[in-house]
Amino acid sequence: MSSSIKFNNVNTLFSKSLKFKINDYFSSTYKKKTGNRRIFIKAAVLLTTFTLLYTVLVFVQPHWAVGIVLCLLFGVNLAAIGFNIMHDAGHNSFSENKNLNTVLSYTLNLLGGNIYFWKLKHNIAHHTYTNIDGEDHDIEVKFMRIHHDQQLKKHHRYQSFYFIFLYGVSYLAWIFYQDYEKYFRQKMGGSSTRFHFPLRERIIFWTSKVLHFLMFVVIPIVYVGWLPTLIGWGIAGAVCGISLATVFQLAHVVSETEFKTIDQSKVEEEWMIHQIQSTANFATKNNVLTWLLGGLNFQVEHHLFPRISHVHYPAINKIVQQTCKEYNIQYIEFRSFRQAFMSHVRVIQAMSR
């Protein structure tokens, strides 16, 4: 997981100024950069909801119409656990306690994924080389072309029609196929180098995958039958997949963000400016959406300061915007979810031809 790409580290005045202001904010307000009471309450609510929904669906077995609604909610709940608990814990920003962060980051394994793979793919590749083809594996979406350096294929002409379907199956494809592909290939993407995979992580991989299969496939089939299990998984998985994929795409794959072609392994801008150029916010005034998404609609702040918990993003958002204005740097933010989504659709259409 190494790269020869380097960012400009000369005259990084913007980065120094912004870091100073953010540090001054936390020191002057006596706040910790990690999560506070609110994030612990939210985690308790989401995990309790997860337990209740699973119990009712598998063991109580309500009327099929009620079951469909609960499966929809279960899909939202799965995504919300990822956004709010796993994501902050995976960045070590949930708590000051590193051991607690480690434990909570394994909620991804509970949901069927693998935190070791995620940290390599997301924390390192995506957060360092955002929107750079061949380096940011999060923009390598099978059957999709979203970067101008990616090869245009015949089926891409139809991607504006089938992209929602792909987002819908993305979560199930991730946990039931792509993780195993990474395991046996030991590569994050088609052009990446092989990564080190310790024995401890191999054991965790198989243990968590087996437990997940038992909990989400075997036990439901035993209690409700294979057809209701298949339908329930299809509904919950599609909702979760669309939620996860859409939030990521609206943060990076919109017409206003940059997708750079890197020549001579050199990025002209300093790292923080590159993050601002390749990342967008959306619907930051929507408190309900902010709560559900774990502040990931404040994606600019997250990419600049991934070790700061999402509960602080609304506050530091004002500091980041003001500093960008001082240095004449374009700050990308959509007022609504709809505006961001339509911009994403325009990129898909443009990359289809």
Short mmCIF file of N, CA, C and O in Angstrom, two decimals, residues 258-322:
data_model
loop_
_atom_site.label_atom_id
_atom_site.label_comp_id
_atom_site.label_asym_id
_atom_site.label_seq_id
_atom_site.Cartn_x
_atom_site.Cartn_y
_atom_site.Cartn_z
N GLU A 258 -12.75 18.06 -8.28
CA GLU A 258 -11.71 17.81 -9.28
C GLU A 258 -11.27 16.35 -9.29
O GLU A 258 -11.21 15.70 -8.25
N PHE A 259 -10.99 15.85 -10.50
CA PHE A 259 -10.42 14.53 -10.70
C PHE A 259 -9.13 14.75 -11.50
O PHE A 259 -9.17 15.03 -12.69
N LYS A 260 -8.02 14.66 -10.81
CA LYS A 260 -6.76 15.07 -11.42
C LYS A 260 -6.03 13.93 -12.12
O LYS A 260 -6.07 12.79 -11.69
N THR A 261 -5.38 14.28 -13.22
CA THR A 261 -4.44 13.39 -13.87
C THR A 261 -3.06 13.74 -13.34
O THR A 261 -2.62 14.89 -13.44
N ILE A 262 -2.39 12.78 -12.74
CA ILE A 262 -1.11 13.04 -12.09
C ILE A 262 0.04 12.71 -13.04
O ILE A 262 0.19 11.58 -13.49
N ASP A 263 0.84 13.72 -13.33
CA ASP A 263 2.03 13.56 -14.16
C ASP A 263 3.27 13.65 -13.28
O ASP A 263 3.34 14.48 -12.38
N GLN A 264 4.21 12.79 -13.53
CA GLN A 264 5.50 12.79 -12.82
C GLN A 264 5.32 12.62 -11.31
O GLN A 264 6.15 13.09 -10.52
N SER A 265 4.27 11.93 -10.92
CA SER A 265 4.03 11.58 -9.50
C SER A 265 4.06 12.80 -8.59
O SER A 265 4.48 12.73 -7.44
N LYS A 266 3.56 13.93 -9.12
CA LYS A 266 3.61 15.18 -8.35
C LYS A 266 2.25 15.87 -8.39
O LYS A 266 1.69 16.08 -9.46
N VAL A 267 1.72 16.20 -7.21
CA VAL A 267 0.51 16.99 -7.11
C VAL A 267 0.92 18.43 -6.82
O VAL A 267 1.67 18.68 -5.86
N GLU A 268 0.47 19.36 -7.63
CA GLU A 268 0.93 20.75 -7.52
C GLU A 268 0.51 21.40 -6.21
O GLU A 268 1.21 22.25 -5.67
N GLU A 269 -0.66 21.03 -5.69
CA GLU A 269 -1.19 21.67 -4.50
C GLU A 269 -0.72 20.97 -3.22
O GLU A 269 -0.35 19.79 -3.24
N GLU A 270 -0.76 21.71 -2.12
CA GLU A 270 -0.53 21.08 -0.83
C GLU A 270 -1.69 20.13 -0.53
O GLU A 270 -2.79 20.29 -1.07
N TRP A 271 -1.45 19.18 0.36
CA TRP A 271 -2.43 18.11 0.59
C TRP A 271 -3.79 18.65 1.00
O TRP A 271 -4.83 18.20 0.50
N MET A 272 -3.84 19.62 1.89
CA MET A 272 -5.13 20.13 2.35
C MET A 272 -5.92 20.81 1.24
O MET A 272 -7.14 20.67 1.16
N ILE A 273 -5.24 21.53 0.38
CA ILE A 273 -5.94 22.17 -0.74
C ILE A 273 -6.47 21.11 -1.70
O ILE A 273 -7.59 21.23 -2.22
N HIS A 274 -5.69 20.07 -1.93
CA HIS A 274 -6.16 18.96 -2.77
C HIS A 274 -7.44 18.34 -2.20
O HIS A 274 -8.37 18.03 -2.94
N GLN A 275 -7.50 18.18 -0.89
CA GLN A 275 -8.69 17.61 -0.26
C GLN A 275 -9.91 18.50 -0.49
O GLN A 275 -11.01 18.01 -0.76
N ILE A 276 -9.73 19.80 -0.38
CA ILE A 276 -10.84 20.73 -0.59
C ILE A 276 -11.29 20.70 -2.05
O ILE A 276 -12.50 20.76 -2.34
N GLN A 277 -10.35 20.59 -2.97
CA GLN A 277 -10.69 20.58 -4.39
C GLN A 277 -11.43 19.30 -4.81
O GLN A 277 -12.19 19.31 -5.77
N SER A 278 -11.21 18.22 -4.08
CA SER A 278 -11.78 16.92 -4.48
C SER A 278 -12.94 16.47 -3.60
O SER A 278 -13.41 15.34 -3.72
N THR A 279 -13.43 17.36 -2.74
CA THR A 279 -14.45 16.97 -1.76
C THR A 279 -15.54 18.05 -1.68
O THR A 279 -15.26 19.23 -1.84
N ALA A 280 -16.78 17.60 -1.40
CA ALA A 280 -17.91 18.53 -1.32
C ALA A 280 -18.78 18.22 -0.12
O ALA A 280 -18.92 17.07 0.30
N ASN A 281 -19.40 19.26 0.42
CA ASN A 281 -20.40 19.13 1.47
C ASN A 281 -21.80 19.19 0.85
O ASN A 281 -21.97 19.72 -0.25
N PHE A 282 -22.80 18.71 1.59
CA PHE A 282 -24.18 18.85 1.12
C PHE A 282 -25.14 18.84 2.32
O PHE A 282 -24.91 18.17 3.32
N ALA A 283 -26.19 19.63 2.20
CA ALA A 283 -27.28 19.66 3.18
C ALA A 283 -26.79 19.79 4.63
O ALA A 283 -27.27 19.10 5.52
N THR A 284 -25.87 20.70 4.86
CA THR A 284 -25.29 20.83 6.20
C THR A 284 -26.24 21.48 7.20
O THR A 284 -25.99 21.45 8.40
N LYS A 285 -27.32 22.08 6.72
CA LYS A 285 -28.31 22.69 7.62
C LYS A 285 -29.39 21.69 8.03
O LYS A 285 -30.25 22.02 8.86
N ASN A 286 -29.38 20.52 7.44
CA ASN A 286 -30.38 19.49 7.74
C ASN A 286 -29.91 18.68 8.94
O ASN A 286 -29.07 17.80 8.82
N ASN A 287 -30.45 18.98 10.11
CA ASN A 287 -29.99 18.34 11.35
C ASN A 287 -30.31 16.86 11.41
O ASN A 287 -29.54 16.08 11.98
N VAL A 288 -31.45 16.46 10.85
CA VAL A 288 -31.82 15.03 10.85
C VAL A 288 -30.83 14.24 10.00
O VAL A 288 -30.32 13.18 10.41
N LEU A 289 -30.53 14.76 8.81
CA LEU A 289 -29.58 14.09 7.92
C LEU A 289 -28.20 14.05 8.55
O LEU A 289 -27.50 13.03 8.48
N THR A 290 -27.79 15.15 9.17
CA THR A 290 -26.49 15.20 9.83
C THR A 290 -26.38 14.14 10.92
O THR A 290 -25.35 13.48 11.08
N TRP A 291 -27.46 13.97 11.69
CA TRP A 291 -27.48 12.96 12.77
C TRP A 291 -27.36 11.56 12.19
O TRP A 291 -26.54 10.76 12.67
N LEU A 292 -28.14 11.25 11.17
CA LEU A 292 -28.13 9.91 10.58
C LEU A 292 -26.80 9.59 9.89
O LEU A 292 -26.30 8.46 9.98
N LEU A 293 -26.23 10.57 9.21
CA LEU A 293 -25.01 10.35 8.42
C LEU A 293 -23.73 10.49 9.22
O LEU A 293 -22.64 10.39 8.66
N GLY A 294 -23.83 10.71 10.50
CA GLY A 294 -22.63 10.86 11.31
C GLY A 294 -21.78 12.03 10.84
O GLY A 294 -20.55 11.97 10.86
N GLY A 295 -22.45 13.11 10.40
CA GLY A 295 -21.73 14.31 9.96
C GLY A 295 -21.00 14.16 8.65
O GLY A 295 -20.23 15.05 8.26
N LEU A 296 -21.24 13.08 7.91
CA LEU A 296 -20.50 12.88 6.66
C LEU A 296 -21.02 13.74 5.52
O LEU A 296 -20.47 13.70 4.42
N ASN A 297 -22.08 14.52 5.78
CA ASN A 297 -22.45 15.56 4.82
C ASN A 297 -21.52 16.77 4.99
O ASN A 297 -21.49 17.65 4.14
N PHE A 298 -20.74 16.78 6.09
CA PHE A 298 -19.63 17.74 6.26
C PHE A 298 -18.34 17.05 5.84
O PHE A 298 -17.38 16.95 6.59
N GLN A 299 -18.30 16.59 4.61
CA GLN A 299 -17.20 15.76 4.15
C GLN A 299 -15.88 16.53 4.03
O GLN A 299 -14.80 15.96 4.21
N VAL A 300 -15.96 17.82 3.72
CA VAL A 300 -14.74 18.62 3.61
C VAL A 300 -14.00 18.65 4.94
O VAL A 300 -12.79 18.40 5.02
N GLU A 301 -14.74 18.93 6.01
CA GLU A 301 -14.13 18.97 7.34
C GLU A 301 -13.58 17.60 7.73
O GLU A 301 -12.51 17.50 8.36
N HIS A 302 -14.30 16.56 7.36
CA HIS A 302 -13.83 15.21 7.68
C HIS A 302 -12.53 14.89 6.97
O HIS A 302 -11.61 14.32 7.57
N HIS A 303 -12.40 15.27 5.71
CA HIS A 303 -11.18 14.96 4.97
C HIS A 303 -9.99 15.79 5.43
O HIS A 303 -8.85 15.33 5.38
N LEU A 304 -10.27 16.99 5.88
CA LEU A 304 -9.18 17.83 6.38
C LEU A 304 -8.72 17.37 7.76
O LEU A 304 -7.52 17.41 8.06
N PHE A 305 -9.67 16.93 8.59
CA PHE A 305 -9.35 16.55 9.96
C PHE A 305 -10.03 15.22 10.33
O PHE A 305 -10.97 15.20 11.13
N PRO A 306 -9.58 14.13 9.74
CA PRO A 306 -10.23 12.82 10.00
C PRO A 306 -10.11 12.34 11.43
O PRO A 306 -10.87 11.46 11.84
N ARG A 307 -9.18 12.90 12.20
CA ARG A 307 -9.02 12.48 13.60
C ARG A 307 -9.89 13.30 14.55
O ARG A 307 -9.81 13.13 15.77
N ILE A 308 -10.71 14.19 14.00
CA ILE A 308 -11.67 14.95 14.80
C ILE A 308 -13.04 14.30 14.64
O ILE A 308 -13.48 14.01 13.53
N SER A 309 -13.73 14.09 15.74
CA SER A 309 -15.04 13.44 15.71
C SER A 309 -16.07 14.28 14.95
O SER A 309 -16.02 15.52 14.95
N HIS A 310 -17.03 13.60 14.34
CA HIS A 310 -18.04 14.28 13.53
C HIS A 310 -18.93 15.21 14.35
O HIS A 310 -19.57 16.10 13.78
N VAL A 311 -18.99 15.04 15.66
CA VAL A 311 -19.85 15.92 16.47
C VAL A 311 -19.35 17.37 16.44
O VAL A 311 -20.11 18.29 16.78
N HIS A 312 -18.11 17.60 16.02
CA HIS A 312 -17.54 18.95 15.99
C HIS A 312 -17.58 19.59 14.60
O HIS A 312 -17.22 20.76 14.46
N TYR A 313 -18.00 18.84 13.58
CA TYR A 313 -17.95 19.37 12.21
C TYR A 313 -18.76 20.65 12.01
O TYR A 313 -18.26 21.58 11.35
N PRO A 314 -19.99 20.75 12.52
CA PRO A 314 -20.74 22.00 12.31
C PRO A 314 -20.00 23.23 12.86
O PRO A 314 -20.07 24.31 12.26
N ALA A 315 -19.28 23.07 13.96
CA ALA A 315 -18.55 24.21 14.55
C ALA A 315 -17.33 24.58 13.72
O ALA A 315 -17.09 25.76 13.43
N ILE A 316 -16.53 23.59 13.34
CA ILE A 316 -15.30 23.91 12.61
C ILE A 316 -15.58 24.23 11.14
O ILE A 316 -14.72 24.78 10.45
N ASN A 317 -16.78 23.91 10.67
CA ASN A 317 -17.18 24.24 9.30
C ASN A 317 -17.03 25.74 9.04
O ASN A 317 -16.54 26.16 7.98
N LYS A 318 -17.42 26.55 9.99
CA LYS A 318 -17.34 28.00 9.83
C LYS A 318 -15.89 28.46 9.74
O LYS A 318 -15.55 29.36 8.96
N ILE A 319 -15.02 27.84 10.51
CA ILE A 319 -13.59 28.20 10.49
C ILE A 319 -12.96 27.83 9.16
O ILE A 319 -12.19 28.61 8.58
N VAL A 320 -13.29 26.66 8.66
CA VAL A 320 -12.73 26.20 7.38
C VAL A 320 -13.19 27.11 6.25
O VAL A 320 -12.39 27.53 5.40
N GLN A 321 -14.47 27.44 6.22
CA GLN A 321 -14.99 28.29 5.15
C GLN A 321 -14.34 29.67 5.17
O GLN A 321 -13.98 30.20 4.11
N GLN A 322 -14.18 30.22 6.35
CA GLN A 322 -13.59 31.55 6.46
C GLN A 322 -12.12 31.54 6.01
O GLN A 322 -11.67 32.45 5.31
#
